[in-house]
């Protein structure tokens, strides 16, 4: 299975589920936003591939934290 995270300005989606943190929140409140996002999604990923799409620094910031937590590479779109 492949998981998709798409980051928008005010929210993001994870496999179609809306998460109320977007690019603005990730770039402004880095630690709080990313911690809550990871707590919400990491347990659902398992060993599956994950694709991260979006604009700006938020995509890379979240992607790197995911890589640290999962101990493997994510794919950027």
Short mmCIF file of C-alpha atoms in Angstrom, two decimals:
data_model
loop_
_atom_site.label_atom_id
_atom_site.label_comp_id
_atom_site.label_asym_id
_atom_site.label_seq_id
_atom_site.Cartn_x
_atom_site.Cartn_y
_atom_site.Cartn_z
CA UNK A 1 0.00 0.00 0.00
CA UNK A 2 1.10 3.58 -0.60
CA UNK A 3 0.22 6.44 1.74
CA UNK A 4 -0.13 10.05 0.55
CA UNK A 5 0.32 13.22 2.54
CA UNK A 6 -0.61 16.44 0.75
CA UNK A 7 0.14 19.71 2.52
CA UNK A 8 -1.96 22.80 1.76
CA UNK A 9 -1.82 26.27 3.33
CA UNK A 10 -4.37 25.69 6.10
CA UNK A 11 -4.66 21.90 6.33
CA UNK A 12 -3.22 18.65 5.09
CA UNK A 13 -4.59 15.29 4.03
CA UNK A 14 -3.35 11.82 4.88
CA UNK A 15 -4.92 9.20 2.64
CA UNK A 16 -7.96 11.47 2.28
CA UNK A 17 -8.30 12.19 6.01
CA UNK A 18 -8.16 15.93 6.76
CA UNK A 19 -5.69 17.00 9.44
CA UNK A 20 -6.07 20.61 10.71
CA UNK A 21 -2.39 21.54 10.32
CA UNK A 22 -1.17 23.01 7.08
CA UNK A 23 1.90 24.70 5.65
CA UNK A 24 1.38 27.84 7.73
CA UNK A 25 1.07 25.96 11.04
CA UNK A 26 4.01 23.66 10.29
CA UNK A 27 6.31 26.54 9.38
CA UNK A 28 5.16 28.73 12.31
CA UNK A 29 4.68 26.22 15.15
CA UNK A 30 7.18 23.59 14.04
CA UNK A 31 7.52 21.39 17.13
CA UNK A 32 3.86 21.42 18.22
CA UNK A 33 2.39 20.94 14.73
CA UNK A 34 4.77 18.21 13.59
CA UNK A 35 4.49 16.30 16.90
CA UNK A 36 0.70 16.23 16.67
CA UNK A 37 0.79 15.24 12.99
CA UNK A 38 3.22 12.39 13.64
CA UNK A 39 1.18 11.16 16.62
CA UNK A 40 -1.87 11.05 14.35
CA UNK A 41 -0.40 9.25 11.34
CA UNK A 42 2.74 7.22 12.15
CA UNK A 43 0.90 4.26 13.66
CA UNK A 44 -1.18 3.98 10.44
CA UNK A 45 1.82 3.78 8.09
CA UNK A 46 3.46 0.51 9.08
CA UNK A 47 6.00 -0.67 6.48
CA UNK A 48 4.20 0.93 3.53
CA UNK A 49 5.67 3.60 1.25
CA UNK A 50 4.77 7.22 1.94
CA UNK A 51 4.59 10.10 -0.53
CA UNK A 52 4.66 13.72 0.64
CA UNK A 53 3.47 16.48 -1.66
CA UNK A 54 2.99 20.20 -1.16
CA UNK A 55 4.78 23.48 -1.55
CA UNK A 56 7.43 25.24 0.47
CA UNK A 57 9.52 24.28 3.46
CA UNK A 58 6.70 22.47 5.27
CA UNK A 59 6.89 19.49 2.90
CA UNK A 60 10.59 18.97 3.57
CA UNK A 61 10.28 19.68 7.31
CA UNK A 62 7.53 17.11 7.80
CA UNK A 63 9.23 14.64 5.45
CA UNK A 64 12.48 14.75 7.41
CA UNK A 65 10.71 14.23 10.73
CA UNK A 66 8.82 11.29 9.22
CA UNK A 67 12.12 9.82 8.01
CA UNK A 68 13.58 10.19 11.50
CA UNK A 69 10.56 8.56 13.14
CA UNK A 70 10.14 5.75 10.58
CA UNK A 71 13.90 5.16 10.13
CA UNK A 72 13.50 5.09 6.34
CA UNK A 73 13.16 7.31 3.30
CA UNK A 74 9.95 9.06 2.21
CA UNK A 75 9.25 10.04 -1.39
CA UNK A 76 8.69 13.70 -2.27
CA UNK A 77 6.30 14.66 -5.05
#
